[in-house]
Every structure is written in C-alpha cells, then in structure tokens.
C-alpha cells in the first residue's frame, strides 16, 4: 500500500492549472510547523499556518457559519495537518473538513511521527489524501505538490 513514507488514497485534487497551490499547514509544534511551511514554500506553494484544529476551521470558514478568514486570499487547495494535537486531533479536523459541503473536495494530508498502520488506515478511510511520516523531507513535499499541480491540468 505505501511506498516510502507516504500512503495515498484516490480522490480528486482540486486545482486550476497555472495557479500557485495554497496550502493550509496545521501543527501545534512551532518547529514542525515552520519546517513544513519552509518545505512548501521551497516547492512554490503559498502557505497559511494554524497552530491547532479550531484555528484551522476558523481560517477555512467552517466555524458556526462564518466566512473564511483568509482575507480574500485564494481558496485553500490542500490542508496538511499533524495527527496528534491537543484539543482537536488531525483526524477530527479531517472529519470536520470532509463533512463540510464547501470544503469536502479539498485534499487533506495527515502527518505523524508514529507509523501506526491502524491510524493510517483510519485516516485514509475517512478521506485523507495521504498519510506522511514526520519529519517531512523536501522529496515528500515535492511529490505532494507535483500531484497537486499535475491533476489540475
């Protein structure tokens, strides 16, 4: 099922050709968040960060009928989130995104430092596009952004 450090499910990536991918990176650990942000920027992505699930939901406009708080920026093409976070796990964030009529088509990638097959399968069954092991490498992010850009063409 998984080659290297990533496992993927098959669903559609939503991307206009020629656009710069806009990625929402969610991680409660500042160092991990900064690393993911840097790797994504190196792969020519626009990045918005959130330190937890509720903040991510607010940015996406999924809290109590609010509008997105991304200040008119382009819509998010991908959400990449840590699995283990206090308050709301990445799995719970994934479920909320997939239950939303406006965001359910947006691919969600789950990251974790723990390689637990049952956790990976649970996330993929719930609609995660991919499960990646931390620490992420530039090659992981490159694979992700290539998929994101190629499927929009």
Backbone as ProteinMPNN parsed JSONL, in Angstrom:
{"seq_chain_A": "XXXXXXXXXXXXXXXXXXXXXXXXXXXXXXXXXXXXXXXXXXXXXXXXXXXXXXXXXXXXXXXXXXXXXXXXXXXXXXXXXXXXXXXXXXXXXXXXXXXXXXXXXXXXXXXXXXXXXXXXXXXXXXXXXXXXXXXXXXXXXXXXXXXXXXXXX", "coords_chain_A": {"N_chain_A": [[0.819, -1.198, 0.0], [1.83, 1.342, 0.87], [4.463, 3.327, -0.364], [7.73, 4.078, 0.468], [7.551, 6.772, 2.704], [4.926, 7.505, 2.583], [1.414, 7.125, 2.342], [-1.295, 6.8, 0.155], [-4.631, 7.755, -0.83], [-7.253, 7.482, -3.27], [-8.636, 10.257, -4.558], [-10.148, 13.222, -5.914], [-8.003, 15.939, -6.726], [-8.291, 19.354, -6.287], [-7.665, 21.854, -8.396], [-6.753, 24.679, -10.224], [-5.24, 24.92, -13.406], [-1.996, 26.312, -13.693], [-2.203, 27.879, -11.436], [-0.791, 28.909, -8.266], [-0.316, 26.588, -5.766], [-2.264, 26.787, -2.803], [-1.701, 26.184, 0.456], [-2.866, 25.028, 3.558], [-1.26, 24.676, 6.505], [-1.217, 22.773, 9.383], [-0.194, 22.491, 12.645], [0.629, 21.859, 15.99], [3.139, 22.101, 17.015], [5.631, 24.417, 16.93], [8.176, 24.326, 15.659], [7.944, 22.121, 13.905], [5.837, 23.101, 12.366], [6.986, 25.374, 11.18], [8.982, 24.093, 9.693], [7.479, 22.538, 7.849], [6.175, 24.647, 6.56], [8.391, 25.96, 5.388], [9.363, 23.932, 3.649], [7.166, 23.675, 1.939], [7.035, 26.258, 0.845], [9.47, 26.251, -0.502], [8.759, 24.584, -2.518], [7.276, 26.163, -4.128], [4.742, 26.911, -3.112], [1.929, 28.705, -1.793], [1.519, 29.497, 1.554], [-0.471, 29.145, 4.423], [-0.585, 29.168, 7.921], [-1.685, 27.323, 10.82], [-2.074, 26.824, 14.32], [-3.598, 24.937, 15.55], [-6.491, 22.685, 15.419], [-9.106, 24.002, 15.763], [-8.377, 26.668, 15.052], [-7.644, 26.278, 12.413], [-10.109, 25.488, 11.318], [-11.492, 27.865, 11.638], [-10.029, 29.548, 9.918], [-10.682, 28.325, 7.543], [-13.319, 28.916, 7.384], [-15.217, 27.325, 8.618], [-16.495, 27.44, 11.054], [-19.326, 27.761, 12.919], [-20.945, 28.871, 10.738], [-19.454, 31.025, 9.78], [-17.666, 33.216, 7.5], [-14.785, 32.451, 5.491], [-11.665, 33.281, 6.991], [-9.467, 33.976, 5.566], [-8.958, 36.367, 4.473], [-9.798, 37.104, 1.84], [-7.92, 35.845, 0.301], [-6.768, 33.427, -2.128], [-8.643, 30.387, -2.472], [-8.099, 27.526, -0.345], [-6.093, 24.893, -1.5], [-5.14, 22.598, -0.475], [-4.935, 20.86, 2.603], [-2.67, 20.292, 5.13], [-2.019, 18.429, 7.92], [-0.974, 17.831, 11.294], [-1.262, 14.753, 13.077], [-1.414, 14.224, 15.89], [-2.563, 16.45, 18.095], [-3.284, 18.781, 20.703], [-6.587, 19.136, 22.075], [-8.066, 19.118, 19.481], [-7.68, 16.526, 17.327], [-5.726, 15.756, 14.352], [-7.143, 13.898, 12.923], [-9.786, 14.362, 13.751], [-10.074, 16.943, 12.728], [-9.823, 16.381, 9.994], [-12.207, 14.871, 9.654], [-14.146, 16.861, 10.137], [-13.64, 18.636, 8.021], [-14.212, 16.989, 5.816], [-16.91, 16.598, 6.229], [-17.986, 18.971, 5.536], [-19.831, 20.824, 3.19], [-18.699, 22.752, 1.546], [-15.94, 22.389, 1.711], [-15.292, 19.726, 1.367], [-14.129, 18.607, -0.925], [-11.51, 19.351, -0.873], [-8.214, 18.224, -0.7], [-6.831, 16.448, 2.067], [-3.964, 16.013, 3.94], [-2.432, 13.931, 6.244], [-0.046, 14.121, 8.824], [2.355, 12.355, 10.793], [4.546, 11.401, 13.458], [4.519, 8.866, 14.23], [4.374, 5.597, 13.062], [1.744, 3.988, 12.665], [-0.137, 1.485, 11.569], [-2.991, 1.039, 11.853], [-3.927, 3.561, 12.522], [-3.151, 5.006, 10.248], [-4.709, 3.723, 8.266], [-7.274, 4.306, 9.241], [-7.391, 7.076, 8.881], [-7.109, 7.283, 6.07], [-9.403, 5.905, 5.273], [-11.311, 7.665, 6.168], [-11.068, 9.663, 4.383], [-8.651, 10.987, 3.959], [-6.148, 12.242, 1.815], [-3.532, 11.465, 1.798], [-1.057, 9.961, 3.934], [1.621, 10.949, 5.784], [4.88, 10.373, 7.058], [6.567, 11.975, 9.73], [9.909, 13.153, 10.33], [9.015, 15.43, 7.738], [10.358, 15.458, 4.448], [12.02, 17.314, 1.815], [11.614, 15.927, -0.55], [9.238, 14.522, -0.04], [7.366, 16.601, 0.071], [7.671, 17.644, -2.44], [6.686, 15.562, -4.032], [4.041, 15.659, -3.23], [3.231, 18.275, -4.065], [3.671, 18.055, -6.786], [1.734, 16.174, -7.544], [-0.514, 17.655, -6.858], [-0.383, 19.834, -8.629], [-0.239, 18.608, -11.184], [-2.629, 17.188, -11.494], [-4.442, 19.16, -11.853], [-4.293, 19.992, -14.391]], "CA_chain_A": [[0.0, 0.0, 0.0], [2.613, 2.58, 0.97], [5.854, 3.273, -0.802], [8.464, 5.095, 1.222], [6.931, 7.219, 3.946], [3.616, 8.094, 2.317], [0.334, 6.271, 1.879], [-2.244, 7.684, -0.529], [-5.924, 7.256, -1.272], [-7.556, 8.114, -4.561], [-9.76, 11.178, -4.687], [-9.758, 14.294, -6.828], [-7.326, 17.145, -6.268], [-8.99, 20.48, -6.902], [-6.615, 22.828, -8.686], [-6.78, 25.295, -11.553], [-3.889, 24.854, -13.967], [-1.283, 27.583, -13.682], [-2.283, 28.519, -10.128], [0.153, 28.501, -7.231], [-1.111, 25.906, -4.738], [-2.385, 27.433, -1.5], [-1.747, 25.094, 1.417], [-3.05, 25.343, 4.977], [-0.446, 23.75, 7.297], [-1.708, 22.798, 10.768], [0.637, 21.714, 13.569], [0.749, 22.561, 17.27], [4.558, 22.271, 17.302], [6.13, 25.547, 16.136], [9.314, 23.92, 14.82], [7.391, 21.3, 12.816], [5.023, 23.985, 11.515], [7.925, 26.192, 10.397], [9.638, 23.203, 8.739], [6.521, 22.239, 6.783], [5.985, 25.895, 5.821], [9.588, 26.188, 4.568], [9.39, 22.929, 2.575], [6.103, 24.018, 0.983], [7.45, 27.477, 0.123], [10.531, 25.823, -1.425], [8.08, 23.932, -3.646], [6.46, 27.21, -4.766], [3.366, 26.959, -2.604], [1.533, 29.767, -0.87], [1.253, 28.763, 2.792], [-1.091, 29.748, 5.596], [-0.391, 28.208, 9.01], [-2.554, 27.358, 12.001], [-1.42, 26.029, 15.356], [-4.493, 23.897, 16.058], [-7.665, 22.392, 14.606], [-10.112, 25.069, 15.766], [-7.886, 27.814, 14.292], [-7.726, 25.875, 11.008], [-11.526, 25.541, 10.935], [-11.838, 29.285, 11.538], [-9.422, 30.043, 8.681], [-11.413, 27.734, 6.42], [-14.7, 29.385, 7.412], [-16.07, 26.196, 8.997], [-16.99, 27.548, 12.426], [-20.647, 28.376, 13.087], [-21.449, 29.633, 9.6], [-18.645, 32.204, 9.444], [-16.947, 33.219, 6.231], [-13.357, 32.171, 5.624], [-10.91, 34.443, 7.471], [-8.214, 34.064, 4.812], [-8.901, 37.738, 3.974], [-9.938, 37.199, 0.395], [-6.877, 35.125, -0.415], [-7.31, 32.326, -2.913], [-9.092, 29.3, -1.63], [-7.088, 26.541, 0.0], [-6.08, 23.741, -2.399], [-4.672, 21.437, 0.265], [-4.717, 21.018, 4.037], [-1.735, 19.301, 5.671], [-2.174, 18.57, 9.364], [-0.41, 16.859, 12.22], [-2.297, 13.876, 13.642], [-1.504, 14.412, 17.346], [-2.6, 17.839, 18.561], [-4.195, 18.905, 21.841], [-7.899, 19.734, 21.805], [-8.672, 18.503, 18.303], [-6.646, 15.807, 16.573], [-5.768, 15.896, 12.901], [-8.215, 13.015, 12.458], [-11.05, 15.087, 13.969], [-10.071, 18.039, 11.753], [-10.126, 15.725, 8.718], [-13.636, 14.535, 9.615], [-14.926, 18.102, 10.018], [-13.462, 19.153, 6.654], [-14.905, 16.093, 4.887], [-18.353, 16.741, 6.454], [-18.391, 20.292, 5.065], [-20.193, 20.824, 1.77], [-17.826, 23.644, 0.767], [-14.526, 22.014, 1.791], [-15.065, 18.277, 1.323], [-13.302, 18.223, -2.084], [-10.121, 19.762, -0.658], [-7.417, 17.121, -0.172], [-6.248, 16.599, 3.402], [-2.831, 15.125, 4.181], [-2.158, 13.796, 7.674], [1.355, 13.842, 9.168], [2.568, 11.839, 12.144], [5.87, 10.83, 13.688], [4.294, 7.471, 14.596], [3.94, 4.751, 11.955], [0.767, 3.059, 13.23], [-0.994, 1.116, 10.426], [-4.434, 1.228, 12.096], [-4.161, 5.014, 12.461], [-3.025, 5.377, 8.834], [-5.9, 3.218, 7.56], [-8.438, 5.059, 9.719], [-7.355, 8.39, 8.228], [-7.372, 7.101, 4.64], [-10.818, 5.527, 5.137], [-12.132, 8.852, 6.435], [-10.96, 10.576, 3.25], [-7.345, 11.637, 3.809], [-5.5, 12.017, 0.521], [-2.237, 10.833, 2.01], [-0.546, 9.945, 5.307], [3.075, 11.097, 5.654], [5.617, 10.274, 8.312], [7.471, 13.061, 10.094], [9.948, 14.502, 9.777], [8.84, 15.533, 6.296], [11.547, 15.826, 3.675], [11.668, 18.083, 0.626], [11.114, 14.986, -1.567], [7.833, 14.242, 0.291], [6.581, 17.78, -0.289], [7.743, 17.748, -3.904], [5.742, 14.554, -4.527], [2.719, 16.188, -2.924], [2.914, 19.419, -4.913], [3.594, 17.573, -8.182], [0.407, 15.592, -7.68], [-1.489, 18.738, -6.761], [-0.331, 20.653, -9.849], [-0.466, 17.798, -12.383], [-4.014, 16.774, -11.631], [-5.264, 20.311, -12.2], [-4.068, 20.328, -15.821]], "C_chain_A": [[0.859, 1.255, 0.0], [4.006, 2.352, 0.422], [6.586, 4.389, -0.086], [7.706, 5.477, 2.477], [5.537, 7.798, 3.73], [2.63, 7.037, 1.848], [-0.733, 7.174, 1.287], [-3.562, 6.986, -0.811], [-6.251, 7.966, -2.572], [-8.811, 8.972, -4.449], [-9.26, 12.35, -5.517], [-9.052, 15.435, -6.113], [-7.998, 18.298, -7.0], [-7.986, 21.602, -7.125], [-6.81, 23.379, -10.09], [-5.371, 25.239, -12.122], [-3.278, 26.253, -13.976], [-1.336, 28.311, -12.349], [-1.134, 28.062, -9.235], [-0.68, 27.817, -6.151], [-1.096, 26.676, -3.423], [-2.632, 26.332, -0.476], [-1.946, 25.65, 2.822], [-2.299, 24.275, 5.755], [-0.829, 23.892, 8.772], [-0.823, 21.899, 11.63], [0.792, 22.521, 14.85], [2.207, 22.817, 17.636], [5.14, 23.334, 16.36], [7.246, 25.13, 15.183], [8.823, 23.086, 13.636], [6.6, 22.158, 11.831], [5.914, 24.828, 10.603], [8.634, 25.333, 9.339], [8.714, 22.908, 7.56], [6.299, 23.482, 5.92], [7.165, 26.15, 4.882], [9.64, 25.202, 3.393], [8.345, 23.246, 1.508], [6.475, 25.257, 0.169], [8.566, 27.158, -0.879], [9.944, 25.148, -2.668], [7.073, 24.874, -4.302], [4.994, 27.194, -4.358], [3.168, 28.23, -1.793], [1.084, 29.045, 0.397], [0.587, 29.662, 3.824], [-0.927, 28.716, 6.704], [-1.411, 28.424, 10.123], [-1.926, 26.445, 13.04], [-2.328, 24.965, 15.955], [-5.71, 23.73, 15.145], [-8.705, 23.495, 14.593], [-9.681, 26.306, 14.976], [-7.961, 27.513, 12.786], [-9.168, 25.966, 10.514], [-11.976, 26.987, 10.762], [-11.283, 29.873, 10.237], [-10.183, 29.544, 7.451], [-12.874, 28.191, 6.358], [-15.678, 28.295, 7.815], [-16.536, 26.247, 10.449], [-18.284, 28.338, 12.433], [-21.046, 29.337, 11.97], [-20.665, 30.873, 9.223], [-18.081, 32.094, 8.032], [-15.482, 32.899, 6.51], [-12.643, 33.443, 6.087], [-9.565, 34.543, 6.771], [-8.104, 35.41, 4.101], [-8.9, 37.826, 2.448], [-8.839, 36.522, -0.393], [-7.521, 33.971, -1.178], [-7.691, 31.178, -1.997], [-7.96, 28.306, -1.397], [-7.226, 25.345, -0.942], [-5.705, 22.457, -1.681], [-4.56, 21.801, 1.741], [-3.744, 19.913, 4.445], [-1.713, 19.491, 7.177], [-1.477, 17.462, 10.131], [-1.554, 15.999, 12.746], [-2.504, 14.191, 15.128], [-1.42, 15.891, 17.714], [-3.562, 17.907, 19.74], [-5.524, 19.532, 21.42], [-8.634, 19.069, 20.665], [-7.567, 17.829, 17.502], [-6.773, 16.099, 15.081], [-6.876, 15.043, 12.293], [-9.58, 13.703, 12.608], [-11.183, 16.259, 12.997], [-10.43, 17.496, 10.366], [-11.622, 15.445, 8.601], [-14.496, 15.787, 9.444], [-14.836, 18.682, 8.607], [-14.269, 18.312, 5.675], [-16.427, 16.146, 5.059], [-18.886, 18.061, 5.9], [-18.707, 20.246, 3.572], [-19.243, 21.676, 0.95], [-16.372, 23.187, 0.735], [-14.255, 20.537, 1.534], [-14.206, 17.808, 0.156], [-11.826, 18.563, -1.895], [-9.332, 18.587, -0.068], [-6.836, 17.459, 1.194], [-5.146, 15.556, 3.54], [-2.567, 15.126, 5.675], [-0.683, 13.46, 7.858], [1.414, 13.268, 10.576], [3.986, 11.313, 12.264], [5.754, 9.353, 14.034], [3.724, 6.697, 13.41], [3.023, 3.659, 12.505], [-0.24, 2.712, 12.137], [-2.49, 1.331, 10.656], [-4.809, 2.708, 12.022], [-4.137, 5.48, 11.007], [-4.285, 4.972, 8.076], [-7.152, 3.983, 7.948], [-8.528, 6.409, 9.017], [-7.687, 8.271, 6.739], [-8.839, 6.735, 4.397], [-11.733, 6.727, 5.334], [-11.973, 9.902, 5.341], [-9.647, 11.311, 3.111], [-6.753, 11.271, 2.451], [-4.233, 11.184, 0.701], [-1.899, 10.881, 3.492], [0.968, 9.963, 5.182], [3.731, 11.029, 7.024], [6.532, 11.474, 8.493], [8.822, 12.459, 10.458], [9.79, 14.48, 8.256], [10.153, 15.954, 5.651], [11.089, 16.606, 2.449], [11.094, 17.161, -0.455], [9.648, 14.619, -1.315], [6.938, 15.37, -0.204], [6.562, 17.945, -1.806], [6.749, 16.78, -4.552], [4.31, 15.068, -4.369], [2.339, 17.315, -3.882], [2.865, 19.035, -6.381], [2.221, 16.986, -8.453], [-0.645, 16.688, -7.74], [-1.536, 19.529, -8.061], [-0.688, 19.84, -11.084], [-1.936, 17.441, -12.584], [-4.947, 17.935, -11.942], [-5.165, 20.645, -13.68], [-5.006, 19.596, -16.725]], "O_chain_A": [[0.624, 2.153, -0.809], [4.647, 1.337, 0.695], [6.108, 5.523, -0.043], [7.267, 4.609, 3.231], [5.02, 8.506, 4.595], [2.973, 6.161, 1.054], [-1.044, 8.216, 1.863], [-3.603, 5.771, -1.006], [-5.596, 8.943, -2.933], [-9.914, 8.456, -4.267], [-8.064, 12.45, -5.791], [-9.458, 15.845, -5.025], [-8.242, 18.216, -8.204], [-7.514, 22.225, -6.175], [-7.011, 22.618, -11.037], [-4.405, 25.485, -11.4], [-3.961, 27.244, -14.233], [-0.59, 29.269, -12.144], [-0.578, 26.979, -9.418], [-1.65, 28.398, -5.666], [-0.051, 27.156, -2.984], [-3.645, 25.633, -0.532], [-1.289, 26.609, 3.226], [-2.649, 23.097, 5.684], [-0.774, 24.985, 9.337], [-0.714, 20.699, 11.381], [1.054, 23.723, 14.805], [2.485, 23.666, 18.483], [5.136, 23.161, 15.141], [7.255, 25.54, 14.022], [9.235, 23.315, 12.499], [6.682, 21.966, 10.618], [5.637, 24.979, 9.414], [8.861, 25.791, 8.219], [9.124, 23.018, 6.404], [6.242, 23.386, 4.694], [6.971, 26.511, 3.721], [9.93, 25.602, 2.265], [8.607, 23.103, 0.314], [6.258, 25.303, -1.042], [8.603, 27.724, -1.972], [10.56, 25.144, -3.734], [6.13, 24.427, -4.954], [4.111, 27.44, -5.181], [4.102, 28.759, -1.191], [0.335, 28.071, 0.313], [1.023, 30.787, 4.066], [-1.108, 27.521, 6.469], [-1.92, 29.524, 10.337], [-1.323, 25.426, 12.705], [-1.883, 24.171, 16.783], [-5.93, 24.52, 14.226], [-9.153, 23.897, 13.519], [-10.504, 26.93, 14.306], [-8.301, 28.387, 11.988], [-9.42, 26.465, 9.417], [-12.746, 27.3, 9.854], [-11.98, 30.608, 9.537], [-10.308, 30.253, 6.452], [-13.582, 27.889, 5.397], [-16.84, 28.324, 7.409], [-16.928, 25.226, 11.014], [-18.311, 29.485, 11.987], [-21.436, 30.476, 12.228], [-21.14, 31.692, 8.436], [-18.031, 31.01, 7.451], [-15.005, 33.059, 7.633], [-12.967, 34.543, 5.639], [-8.624, 35.126, 7.311], [-7.255, 35.581, 3.226], [-8.092, 38.54, 1.855], [-8.815, 36.605, -1.621], [-8.661, 33.589, -0.912], [-7.146, 31.015, -0.905], [-6.992, 28.254, -2.156], [-8.328, 24.842, -1.161], [-5.918, 21.361, -2.199], [-4.143, 22.906, 2.088], [-3.966, 18.74, 4.142], [-1.423, 20.584, 7.664], [-1.399, 16.318, 9.684], [-2.688, 16.466, 12.849], [-3.633, 14.399, 15.571], [-0.354, 16.503, 17.654], [-4.548, 17.172, 19.776], [-5.567, 20.362, 20.512], [-9.715, 18.513, 20.862], [-6.629, 18.487, 17.052], [-7.788, 16.617, 14.614], [-7.474, 15.411, 11.282], [-10.42, 13.636, 11.711], [-12.275, 16.537, 12.501], [-11.244, 18.085, 9.654], [-12.236, 15.744, 7.576], [-15.467, 15.773, 8.688], [-15.83, 19.162, 8.062], [-14.94, 18.856, 4.798], [-17.162, 15.78, 4.142], [-20.099, 18.25, 5.805], [-17.938, 19.693, 2.785], [-18.995, 21.372, -0.217], [-15.637, 23.559, -0.179], [-13.094, 20.13, 1.488], [-13.613, 16.731, 0.224], [-10.983, 18.112, -2.67], [-9.733, 18.019, 0.948], [-6.41, 18.586, 1.449], [-5.362, 14.37, 3.29], [-2.486, 16.183, 6.301], [-0.135, 12.623, 7.141], [0.626, 13.642, 11.444], [4.563, 10.836, 11.288], [6.765, 8.656, 14.126], [2.716, 7.094, 12.826], [3.467, 2.544, 12.777], [-1.099, 3.528, 11.804], [-3.192, 1.763, 9.742], [-5.877, 3.062, 11.521], [-4.996, 6.253, 10.582], [-4.859, 5.771, 7.337], [-7.995, 4.278, 7.101], [-9.609, 6.834, 8.609], [-8.46, 9.069, 6.21], [-9.446, 7.199, 3.431], [-12.806, 6.799, 4.736], [-12.662, 10.922, 5.36], [-9.517, 12.175, 2.243], [-6.852, 10.129, 2.004], [-3.905, 10.326, -0.119], [-2.395, 11.74, 4.221], [1.545, 9.084, 4.541], [3.213, 11.552, 8.01], [7.183, 11.931, 7.553], [8.855, 11.301, 10.875], [10.356, 13.626, 7.574], [10.944, 16.699, 6.229], [9.914, 16.568, 2.084], [10.193, 17.559, -1.194], [8.892, 14.423, -2.266], [5.896, 15.134, -0.815], [5.548, 18.342, -2.381], [6.056, 17.139, -5.505], [3.481, 14.924, -5.268], [1.245, 17.308, -4.448], [2.102, 19.622, -7.148], [1.612, 17.273, -9.483], [-1.552, 16.65, -8.571], [-2.619, 19.861, -8.543], [-1.388, 20.349, -11.96], [-2.423, 17.398, -13.714], [-6.117, 17.721, -12.26], [-5.897, 21.508, -14.166], [-4.948, 19.765, -17.943]]}, "name": "protein", "num_of_chains": 1, "seq": "XXXXXXXXXXXXXXXXXXXXXXXXXXXXXXXXXXXXXXXXXXXXXXXXXXXXXXXXXXXXXXXXXXXXXXXXXXXXXXXXXXXXXXXXXXXXXXXXXXXXXXXXXXXXXXXXXXXXXXXXXXXXXXXXXXXXXXXXXXXXXXXXXXXXXXXXX"}
